């Protein structure tokens, strides 16, 4: 076997398909986000328009103070797995904060949202006898991998399609264990699941519910508990899963659920037991971020206003974007080469960083620029973004919608 030849050949195929990923080499500046330095081929200052640090909490003073403080007091690492030597007082406090955020008895911390989905879903689906997992067709890779690893039976329901979900549920014996896995805000289209109606079906057909609120925690609900908090549904969900790495601006993942369910995952999930715990400084920073967003709506309100403004400005120049009820603005390009080109020129000529989203992240023909306005984008940032898109849309001969009345 020519190992290197195999690697090179696989990469060449990816390049030919236009699916080879190039990372932007960025250096953010604390206190000046969304500005950053691009350390690519030529060094230049750029404005980030595609970050999942949705509220700029990654540079919030409360978060930084908490992290510095923990680092100075307890040092760098947790010192091991939670099991052996890595459960610190900061971990205990953060789990209490998370349980409170979601109105649950308990919460369990993981090293990332990916790991929390993978570990919790694979453990539930493999340990519950004869468990059937009903998974939304657009679920995140971390959920899909967790379910696949469990080797339990899995059925995919068409995205947000209640009739299809009910059809699948109704075909099963009422007493068979079932787990409905879905998300609240879907990150590529920005649409939102009908959570209440899914809970109704779960009640009717005796199923558990597992909700990924990764793109909603910190952002929705009076205390940032997510869409389920906003819609007063947290008590109806069996498991709520979230990340500390997006709107909360730090890193880590978690589930919130009953004491027994969390204890069960703690006791049986390989992805929880056999990996070093998060560093206390990370944990302290995440807790500070959650505490801040529980009592402050200013960031959420400012984000909403910025999102509405960018949408209105795109409408005014006829640039097509998916109209959805969330903070995610998918600007539709519909061509992988043009999508990548737009992204390259935005960076090179305008100092605007928006990663192109191509297949396989989204279906072919729906390639897009995914824009995530935040409270820290200025009026001048928005002006430049709109002016650049206006020019490039014409240059790339992309279709426009009828202009909104001005
Ligand atoms: C990003 C993401 C995750 C993983 O969370 P991380 O903390 O980044 O590992 C899980 N679910 C969804 C829907 C995501 O977009």
XYZ file of N, CA and C and ligand atoms in Angstrom, residues 112-115 117 140 142 183 187 212 214-215 241 243 245-246 252, ligand 1:
66
model
N -17.150 18.895 25.197
C -17.702 19.703 24.097
C -19.143 19.300 23.871
N -19.838 20.110 23.073
C -21.200 19.757 22.691
C -21.212 18.477 21.867
N -20.218 18.344 21.016
C -20.113 17.130 20.193
C -20.045 15.899 21.097
N -19.166 15.962 22.084
C -18.981 14.811 22.969
C -20.249 14.566 23.796
N -23.396 15.096 22.941
C -24.375 14.403 22.088
C -23.950 12.969 21.829
N -27.541 17.174 13.706
C -26.095 17.427 13.642
C -25.295 16.111 13.647
N -22.875 15.122 15.346
C -22.570 14.547 16.661
C -23.711 13.654 17.148
N -33.333 19.024 17.150
C -32.725 20.291 17.554
C -33.807 21.361 17.670
N -28.938 24.953 12.433
C -27.923 25.998 12.255
C -27.710 26.435 10.819
N -31.432 19.131 21.222
C -30.157 19.854 21.087
C -30.485 21.345 20.946
N -28.112 23.712 21.056
C -26.786 24.317 20.895
C -26.844 25.732 20.294
N -27.697 25.929 19.276
C -27.759 27.241 18.631
C -28.806 28.154 19.255
N -29.804 19.401 25.658
C -28.344 19.390 25.475
C -27.919 20.753 24.952
N -24.257 23.694 24.326
C -22.813 23.917 24.270
C -22.460 25.162 25.071
N -19.655 26.652 24.041
C -18.662 27.173 23.110
C -19.199 28.174 22.097
N -20.513 28.309 21.978
C -21.063 29.214 20.975
C -21.521 30.499 21.672
N -17.070 23.652 25.944
C -17.670 22.606 26.757
C -19.065 22.284 26.261
C -21.627 22.903 17.036
C -22.751 21.921 17.290
C -22.613 20.893 18.233
C -21.311 20.604 18.893
O -21.032 21.527 19.891
P -19.501 21.845 20.230
O -19.534 22.402 21.587
O -19.030 22.777 19.172
O -18.771 20.537 20.149
C -23.711 20.125 18.538
N -24.902 20.306 17.920
C -25.056 21.261 16.980
C -26.379 21.427 16.340
C -23.987 22.085 16.626
O -24.136 22.993 15.668
